[in-house]
mmCIF file of C-alpha atoms in Angstrom:
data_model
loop_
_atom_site.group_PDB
_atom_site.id
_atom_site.type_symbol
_atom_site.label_atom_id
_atom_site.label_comp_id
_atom_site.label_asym_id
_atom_site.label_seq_id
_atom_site.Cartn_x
_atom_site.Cartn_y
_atom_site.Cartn_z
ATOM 1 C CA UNK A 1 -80.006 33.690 254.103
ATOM 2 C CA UNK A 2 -78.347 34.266 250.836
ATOM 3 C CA UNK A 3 -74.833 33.466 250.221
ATOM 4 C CA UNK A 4 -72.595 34.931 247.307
ATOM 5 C CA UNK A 5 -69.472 33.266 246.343
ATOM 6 C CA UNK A 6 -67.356 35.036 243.588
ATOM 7 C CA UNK A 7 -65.552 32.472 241.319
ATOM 8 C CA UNK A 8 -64.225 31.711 237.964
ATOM 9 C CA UNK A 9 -65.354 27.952 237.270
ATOM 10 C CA UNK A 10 -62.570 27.582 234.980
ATOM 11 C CA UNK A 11 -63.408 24.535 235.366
ATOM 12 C CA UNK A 12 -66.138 23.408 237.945
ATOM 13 C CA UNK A 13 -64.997 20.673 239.575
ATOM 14 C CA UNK A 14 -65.876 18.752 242.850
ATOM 15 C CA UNK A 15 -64.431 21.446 245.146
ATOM 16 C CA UNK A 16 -67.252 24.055 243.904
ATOM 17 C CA UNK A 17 -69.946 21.548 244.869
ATOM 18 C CA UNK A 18 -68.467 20.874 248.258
ATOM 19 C CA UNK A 19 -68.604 25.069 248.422
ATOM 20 C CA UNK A 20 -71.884 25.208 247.334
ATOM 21 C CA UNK A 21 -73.338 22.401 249.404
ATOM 22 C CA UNK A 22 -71.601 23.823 252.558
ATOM 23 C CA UNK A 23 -73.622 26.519 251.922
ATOM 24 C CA UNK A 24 -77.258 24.942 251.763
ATOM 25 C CA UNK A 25 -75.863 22.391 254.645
ATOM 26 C CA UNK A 26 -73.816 23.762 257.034
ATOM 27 C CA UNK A 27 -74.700 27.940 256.720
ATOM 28 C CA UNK A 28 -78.543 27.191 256.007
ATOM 29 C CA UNK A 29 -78.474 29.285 253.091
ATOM 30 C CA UNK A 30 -82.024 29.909 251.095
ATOM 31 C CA UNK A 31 -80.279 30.707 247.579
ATOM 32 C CA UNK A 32 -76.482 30.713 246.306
ATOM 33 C CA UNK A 33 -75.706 33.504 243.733
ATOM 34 C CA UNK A 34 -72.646 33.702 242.298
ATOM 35 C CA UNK A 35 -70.465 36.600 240.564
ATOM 36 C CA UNK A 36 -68.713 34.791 237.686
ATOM 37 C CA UNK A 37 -65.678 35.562 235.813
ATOM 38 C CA UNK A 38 -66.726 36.737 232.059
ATOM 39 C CA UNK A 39 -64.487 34.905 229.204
ATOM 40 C CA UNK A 40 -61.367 36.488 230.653
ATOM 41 C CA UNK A 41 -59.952 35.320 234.365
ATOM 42 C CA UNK A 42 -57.519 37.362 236.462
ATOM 43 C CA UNK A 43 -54.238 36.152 234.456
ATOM 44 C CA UNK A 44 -55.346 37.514 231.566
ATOM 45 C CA UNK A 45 -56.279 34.330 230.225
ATOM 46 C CA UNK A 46 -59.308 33.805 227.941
ATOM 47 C CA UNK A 47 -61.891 31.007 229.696
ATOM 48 C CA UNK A 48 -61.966 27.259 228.355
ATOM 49 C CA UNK A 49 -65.369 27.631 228.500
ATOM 50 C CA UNK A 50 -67.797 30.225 227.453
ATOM 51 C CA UNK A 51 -69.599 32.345 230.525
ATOM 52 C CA UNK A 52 -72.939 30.691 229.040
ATOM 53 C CA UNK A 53 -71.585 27.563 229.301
ATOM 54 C CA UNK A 54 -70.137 27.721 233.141
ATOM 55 C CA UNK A 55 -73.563 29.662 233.904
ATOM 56 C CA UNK A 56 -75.346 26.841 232.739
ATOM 57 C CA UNK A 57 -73.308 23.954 234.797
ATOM 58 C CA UNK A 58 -73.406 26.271 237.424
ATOM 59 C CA UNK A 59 -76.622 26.123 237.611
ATOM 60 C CA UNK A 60 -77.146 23.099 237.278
ATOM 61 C CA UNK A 61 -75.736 22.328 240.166
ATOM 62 C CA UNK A 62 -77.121 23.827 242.680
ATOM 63 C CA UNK A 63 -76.485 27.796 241.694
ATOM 64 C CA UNK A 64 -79.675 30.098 241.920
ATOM 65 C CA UNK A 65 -78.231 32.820 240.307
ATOM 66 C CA UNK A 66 -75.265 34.136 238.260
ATOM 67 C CA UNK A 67 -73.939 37.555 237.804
ATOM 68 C CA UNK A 68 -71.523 38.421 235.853
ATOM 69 C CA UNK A 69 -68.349 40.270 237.083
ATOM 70 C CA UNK A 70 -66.894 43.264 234.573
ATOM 71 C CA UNK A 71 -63.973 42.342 232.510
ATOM 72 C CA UNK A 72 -61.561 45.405 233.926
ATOM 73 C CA UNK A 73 -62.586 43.546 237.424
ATOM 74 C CA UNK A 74 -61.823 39.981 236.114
ATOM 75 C CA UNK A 75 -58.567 40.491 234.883
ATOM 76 C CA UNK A 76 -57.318 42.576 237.466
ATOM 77 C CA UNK A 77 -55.428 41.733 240.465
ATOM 78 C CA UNK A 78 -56.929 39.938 243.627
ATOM 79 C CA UNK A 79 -57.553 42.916 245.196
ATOM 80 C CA UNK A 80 -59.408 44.532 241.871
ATOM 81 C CA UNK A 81 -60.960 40.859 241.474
ATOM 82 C CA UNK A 82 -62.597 40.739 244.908
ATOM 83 C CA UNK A 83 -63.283 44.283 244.652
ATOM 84 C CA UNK A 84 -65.215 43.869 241.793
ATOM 85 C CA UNK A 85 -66.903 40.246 242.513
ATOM 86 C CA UNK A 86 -68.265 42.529 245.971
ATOM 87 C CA UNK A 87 -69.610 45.344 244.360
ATOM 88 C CA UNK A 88 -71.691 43.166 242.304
ATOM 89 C CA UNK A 89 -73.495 40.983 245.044
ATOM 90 C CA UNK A 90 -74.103 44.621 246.914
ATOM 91 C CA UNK A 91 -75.486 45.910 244.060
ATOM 92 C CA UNK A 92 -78.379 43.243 244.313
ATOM 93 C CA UNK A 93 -79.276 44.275 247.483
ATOM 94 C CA UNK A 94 -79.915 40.623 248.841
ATOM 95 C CA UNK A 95 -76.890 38.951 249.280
ATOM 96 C CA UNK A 96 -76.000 39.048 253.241
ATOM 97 C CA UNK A 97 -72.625 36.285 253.128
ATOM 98 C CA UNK A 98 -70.219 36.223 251.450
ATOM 99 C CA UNK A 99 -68.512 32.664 251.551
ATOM 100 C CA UNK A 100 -64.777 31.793 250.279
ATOM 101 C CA UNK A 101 -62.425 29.089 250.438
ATOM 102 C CA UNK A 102 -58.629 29.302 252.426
ATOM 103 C CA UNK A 103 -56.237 27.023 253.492
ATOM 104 C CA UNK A 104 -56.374 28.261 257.430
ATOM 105 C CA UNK A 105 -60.216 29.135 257.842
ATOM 106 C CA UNK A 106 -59.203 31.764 260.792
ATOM 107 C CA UNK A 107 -61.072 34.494 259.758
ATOM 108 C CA UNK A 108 -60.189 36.006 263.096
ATOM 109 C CA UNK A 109 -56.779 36.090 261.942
ATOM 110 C CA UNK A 110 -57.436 37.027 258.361
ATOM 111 C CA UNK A 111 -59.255 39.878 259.491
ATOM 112 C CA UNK A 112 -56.185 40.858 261.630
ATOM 113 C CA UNK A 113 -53.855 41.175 258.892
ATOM 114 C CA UNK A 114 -56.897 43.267 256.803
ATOM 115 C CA UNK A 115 -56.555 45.634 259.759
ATOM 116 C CA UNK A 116 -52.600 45.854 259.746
ATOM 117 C CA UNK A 117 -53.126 46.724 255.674
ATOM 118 C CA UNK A 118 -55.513 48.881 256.423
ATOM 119 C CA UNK A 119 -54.304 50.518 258.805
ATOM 120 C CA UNK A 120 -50.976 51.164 257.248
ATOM 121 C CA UNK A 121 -49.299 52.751 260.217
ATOM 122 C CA UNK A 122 -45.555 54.167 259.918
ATOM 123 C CA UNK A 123 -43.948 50.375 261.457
ATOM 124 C CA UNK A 124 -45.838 48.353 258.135
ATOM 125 C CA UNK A 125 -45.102 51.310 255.632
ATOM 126 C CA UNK A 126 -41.713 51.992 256.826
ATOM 127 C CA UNK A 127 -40.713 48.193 256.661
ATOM 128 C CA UNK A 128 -42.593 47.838 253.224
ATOM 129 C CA UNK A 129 -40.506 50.551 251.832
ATOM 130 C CA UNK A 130 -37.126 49.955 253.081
ATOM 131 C CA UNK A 131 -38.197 45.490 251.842
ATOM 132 C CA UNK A 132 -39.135 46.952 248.625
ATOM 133 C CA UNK A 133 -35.627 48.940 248.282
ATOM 134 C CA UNK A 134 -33.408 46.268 249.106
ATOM 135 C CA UNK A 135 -35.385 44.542 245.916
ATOM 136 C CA UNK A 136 -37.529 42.343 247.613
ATOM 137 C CA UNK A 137 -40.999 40.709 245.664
ATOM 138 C CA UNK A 138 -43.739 42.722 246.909
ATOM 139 C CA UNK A 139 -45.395 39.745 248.529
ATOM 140 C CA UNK A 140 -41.857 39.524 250.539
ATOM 141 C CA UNK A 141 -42.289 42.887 251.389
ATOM 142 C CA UNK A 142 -45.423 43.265 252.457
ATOM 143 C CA UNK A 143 -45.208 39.925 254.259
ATOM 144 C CA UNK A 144 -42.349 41.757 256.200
ATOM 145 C CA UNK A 145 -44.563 44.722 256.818
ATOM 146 C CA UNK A 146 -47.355 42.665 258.502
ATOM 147 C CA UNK A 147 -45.149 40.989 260.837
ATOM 148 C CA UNK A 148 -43.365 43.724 261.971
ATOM 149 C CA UNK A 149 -46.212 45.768 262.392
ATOM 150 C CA UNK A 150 -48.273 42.829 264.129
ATOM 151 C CA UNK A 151 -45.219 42.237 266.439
ATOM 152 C CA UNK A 152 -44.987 46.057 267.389
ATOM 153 C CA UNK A 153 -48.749 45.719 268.650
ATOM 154 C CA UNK A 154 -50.996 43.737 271.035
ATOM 155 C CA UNK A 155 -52.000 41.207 268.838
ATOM 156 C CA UNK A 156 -50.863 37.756 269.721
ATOM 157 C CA UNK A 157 -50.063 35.871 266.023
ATOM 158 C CA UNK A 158 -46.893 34.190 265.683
ATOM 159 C CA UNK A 159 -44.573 35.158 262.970
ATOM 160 C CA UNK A 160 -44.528 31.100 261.724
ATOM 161 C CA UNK A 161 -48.153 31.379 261.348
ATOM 162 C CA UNK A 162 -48.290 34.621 259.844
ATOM 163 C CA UNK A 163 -46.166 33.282 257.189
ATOM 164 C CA UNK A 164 -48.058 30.126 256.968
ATOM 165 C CA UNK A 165 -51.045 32.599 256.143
ATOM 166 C CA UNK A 166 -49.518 34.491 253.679
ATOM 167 C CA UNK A 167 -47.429 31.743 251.845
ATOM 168 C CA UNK A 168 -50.907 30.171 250.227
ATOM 169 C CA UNK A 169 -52.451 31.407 247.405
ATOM 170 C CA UNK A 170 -56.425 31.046 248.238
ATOM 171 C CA UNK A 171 -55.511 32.603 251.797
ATOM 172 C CA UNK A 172 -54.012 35.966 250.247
ATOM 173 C CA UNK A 173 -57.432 36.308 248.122
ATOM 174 C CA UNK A 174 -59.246 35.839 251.230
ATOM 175 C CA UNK A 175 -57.523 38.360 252.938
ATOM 176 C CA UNK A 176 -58.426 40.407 249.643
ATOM 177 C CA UNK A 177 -61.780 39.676 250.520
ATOM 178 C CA UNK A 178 -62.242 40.944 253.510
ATOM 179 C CA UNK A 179 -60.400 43.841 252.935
ATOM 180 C CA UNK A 180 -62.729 44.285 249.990
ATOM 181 C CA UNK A 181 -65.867 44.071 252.526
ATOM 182 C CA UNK A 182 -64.592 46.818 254.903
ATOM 183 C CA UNK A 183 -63.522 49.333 252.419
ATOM 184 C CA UNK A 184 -66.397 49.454 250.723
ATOM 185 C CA UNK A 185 -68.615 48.934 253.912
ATOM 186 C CA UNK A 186 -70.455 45.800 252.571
ATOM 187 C CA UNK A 187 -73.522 44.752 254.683
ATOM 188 C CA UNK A 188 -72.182 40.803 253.612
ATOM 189 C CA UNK A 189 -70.496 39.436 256.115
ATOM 190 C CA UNK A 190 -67.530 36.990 255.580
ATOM 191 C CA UNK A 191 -67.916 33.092 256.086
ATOM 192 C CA UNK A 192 -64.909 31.058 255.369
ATOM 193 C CA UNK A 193 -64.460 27.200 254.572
ATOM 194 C CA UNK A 194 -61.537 25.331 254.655
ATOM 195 C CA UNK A 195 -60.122 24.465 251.745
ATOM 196 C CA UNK A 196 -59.950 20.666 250.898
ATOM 197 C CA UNK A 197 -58.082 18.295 248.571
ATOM 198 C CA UNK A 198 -55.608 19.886 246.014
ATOM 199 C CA UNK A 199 -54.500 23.111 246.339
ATOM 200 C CA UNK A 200 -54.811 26.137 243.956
ATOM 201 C CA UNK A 201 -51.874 25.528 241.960
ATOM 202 C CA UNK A 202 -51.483 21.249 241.886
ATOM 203 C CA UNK A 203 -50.926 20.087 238.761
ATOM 204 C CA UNK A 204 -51.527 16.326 239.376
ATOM 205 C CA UNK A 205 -54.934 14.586 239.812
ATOM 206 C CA UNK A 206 -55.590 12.455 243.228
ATOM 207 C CA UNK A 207 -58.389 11.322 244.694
ATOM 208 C CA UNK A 208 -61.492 13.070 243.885
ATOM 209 C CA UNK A 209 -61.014 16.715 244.097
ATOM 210 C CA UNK A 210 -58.413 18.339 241.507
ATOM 211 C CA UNK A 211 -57.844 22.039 241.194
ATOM 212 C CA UNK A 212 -58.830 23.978 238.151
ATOM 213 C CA UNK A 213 -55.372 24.148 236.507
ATOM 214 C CA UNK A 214 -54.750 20.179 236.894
ATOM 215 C CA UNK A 215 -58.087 19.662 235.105
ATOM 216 C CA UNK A 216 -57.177 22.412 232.301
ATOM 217 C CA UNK A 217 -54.012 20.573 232.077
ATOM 218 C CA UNK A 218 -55.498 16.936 231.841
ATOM 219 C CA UNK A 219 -57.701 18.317 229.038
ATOM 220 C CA UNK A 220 -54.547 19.916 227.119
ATOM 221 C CA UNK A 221 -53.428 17.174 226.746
ATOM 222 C CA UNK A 222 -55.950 15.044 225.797
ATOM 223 C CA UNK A 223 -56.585 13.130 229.005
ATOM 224 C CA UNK A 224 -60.613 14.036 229.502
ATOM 225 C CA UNK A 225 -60.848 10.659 230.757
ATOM 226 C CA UNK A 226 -58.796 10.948 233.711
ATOM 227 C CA UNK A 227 -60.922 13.708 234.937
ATOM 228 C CA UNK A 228 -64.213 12.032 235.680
ATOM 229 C CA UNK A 229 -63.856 11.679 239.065
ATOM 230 C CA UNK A 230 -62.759 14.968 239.791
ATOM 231 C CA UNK A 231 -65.714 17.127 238.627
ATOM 232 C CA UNK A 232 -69.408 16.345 238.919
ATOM 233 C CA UNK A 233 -71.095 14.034 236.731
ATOM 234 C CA UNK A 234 -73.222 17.146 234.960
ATOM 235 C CA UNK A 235 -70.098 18.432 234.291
ATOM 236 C CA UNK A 236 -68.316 15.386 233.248
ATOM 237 C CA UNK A 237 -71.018 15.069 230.634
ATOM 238 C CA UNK A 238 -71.039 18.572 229.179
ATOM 239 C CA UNK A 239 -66.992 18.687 228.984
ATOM 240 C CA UNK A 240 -66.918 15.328 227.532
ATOM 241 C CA UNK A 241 -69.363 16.688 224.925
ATOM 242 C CA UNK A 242 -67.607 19.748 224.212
ATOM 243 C CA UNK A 243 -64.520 17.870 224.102
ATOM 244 C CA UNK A 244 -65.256 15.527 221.351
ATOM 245 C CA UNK A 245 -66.512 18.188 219.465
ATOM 246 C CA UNK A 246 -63.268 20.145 219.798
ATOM 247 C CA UNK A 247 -64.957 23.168 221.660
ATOM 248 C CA UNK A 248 -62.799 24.070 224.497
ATOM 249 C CA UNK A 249 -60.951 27.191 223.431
ATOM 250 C CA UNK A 250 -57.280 27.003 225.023
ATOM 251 C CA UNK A 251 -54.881 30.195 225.708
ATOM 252 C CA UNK A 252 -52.574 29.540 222.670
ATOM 253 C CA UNK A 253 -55.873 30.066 220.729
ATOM 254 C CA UNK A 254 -56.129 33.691 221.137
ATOM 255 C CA UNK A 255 -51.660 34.891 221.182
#
């Protein structure tokens, strides 16, 4: 088995190992390859650290191979983001999962709501339309589309949990992701792990698994220290390193 993941590692921290370790342990895989961001991510933001630089932590722990994903791709929205991180693991021809992290691993229901986009039948764009009108966010108004349209058919999803779904950040690129796998009729099949720990956008450090912004943040301002037991000790080393030697290139470096 060979499992792609598509990611940023902006930075790597403890979650990505968990990720990659559930895929030797728990899905069996044979080799991890993963599409990387270049040195821009999907806000537009240049990268802390270099794409050489994440490659080579990446692979140092426990990544076969890296690919990179094109900058248009990287910086585009989630659905141009997973579109983009899929086309490259088909293009290699050996990559048969593709494995992603959510708050609710229900693919079942994930999958679901891909349909209900999909699909696009008059009940979800009616409702989208009239949401967007009355000035609604398009998350709002898609959000409104889905459960209107889910409601008006046989599926059996509850409009809390719908909203539950579609009210966390690493769930909507998931849903991305999938979506991305059936439109472009991907031979990878989607595994999903719960997410663990922090979520995407925490700010605070706890325990031993930080997101990637609360570990950008601790570094901003200084606090490299208070990181250590948040990201792998490979990684602790080289950001350490690269600290001291006033390496890390921040956003304000580049406007």
């Amino acid at each position: 088995m060979v499992v792609g993941i598509i990611a940023e590692y902006n930075l790597f921290h403890n979650g990505h190992k968990l990720q990659i370790d559930y895929a030797r342990s728990t899905l069996g895989a044979d080799y991890v390859v993963v599409a990387l961001s270049p040195d821009f991510t999907q806000r537009g933001e240049i990268t802390i650290l270099s794409k050489y630089e994440r490659t080579r932590i990446a692979l140092t722990l426990g990544v076969d191979l890296v690919v990179q994903i094109p900058v248009n791709s990287a910086t585009d929205s989630a659905f141009g983001y997973a579109h983009g991180g899929i086309k490259v693991l088909d293009s290699l021809g050996i990559v048969d999962t593709l494995l992603f992290s959510c708050e609710n691993d229900d693919t079942t229901t994930l999958s679901q709501i891909t349909d209900i986009e999909l699909d696009e039948n008059d009940i979800y764009t009616n409702t989208l339309n009239t949401s967007l009108r009355c000035g609604l966010s398009f998350p709002k108004a898609r959000e409104n589309a889905i459960i209107e349209a889910i409601n008006a058919s046989s599926i059996d999803i509850s409009t809390s949990y719908i909203q539950e779904i579609l009210s966390k950040p690493n769930n909507i690129l998931a849903i991305e992701y999938i979506k991305a796998l059936k439109e472009s009729n991907s031979n990878m099949s989607p595994v999903c792990m719960k997410r663990v720990g922090a979520s995407y956008n925490d700010k605070v450090i706890d325990g031993n698994i930080a997101s990637a912004s609360a570990i950008r943040s601790a570094i901003m301002r200084g606090e490299i220290d208070s990181i250590e037991n948040v990201v792998p000790s490979p990684a602790y080393q080289s950001y350490k390193k690269i600290y001291n030697n006033n390496e890390f290139l921040y956003p304000d470096d580049v406007s």
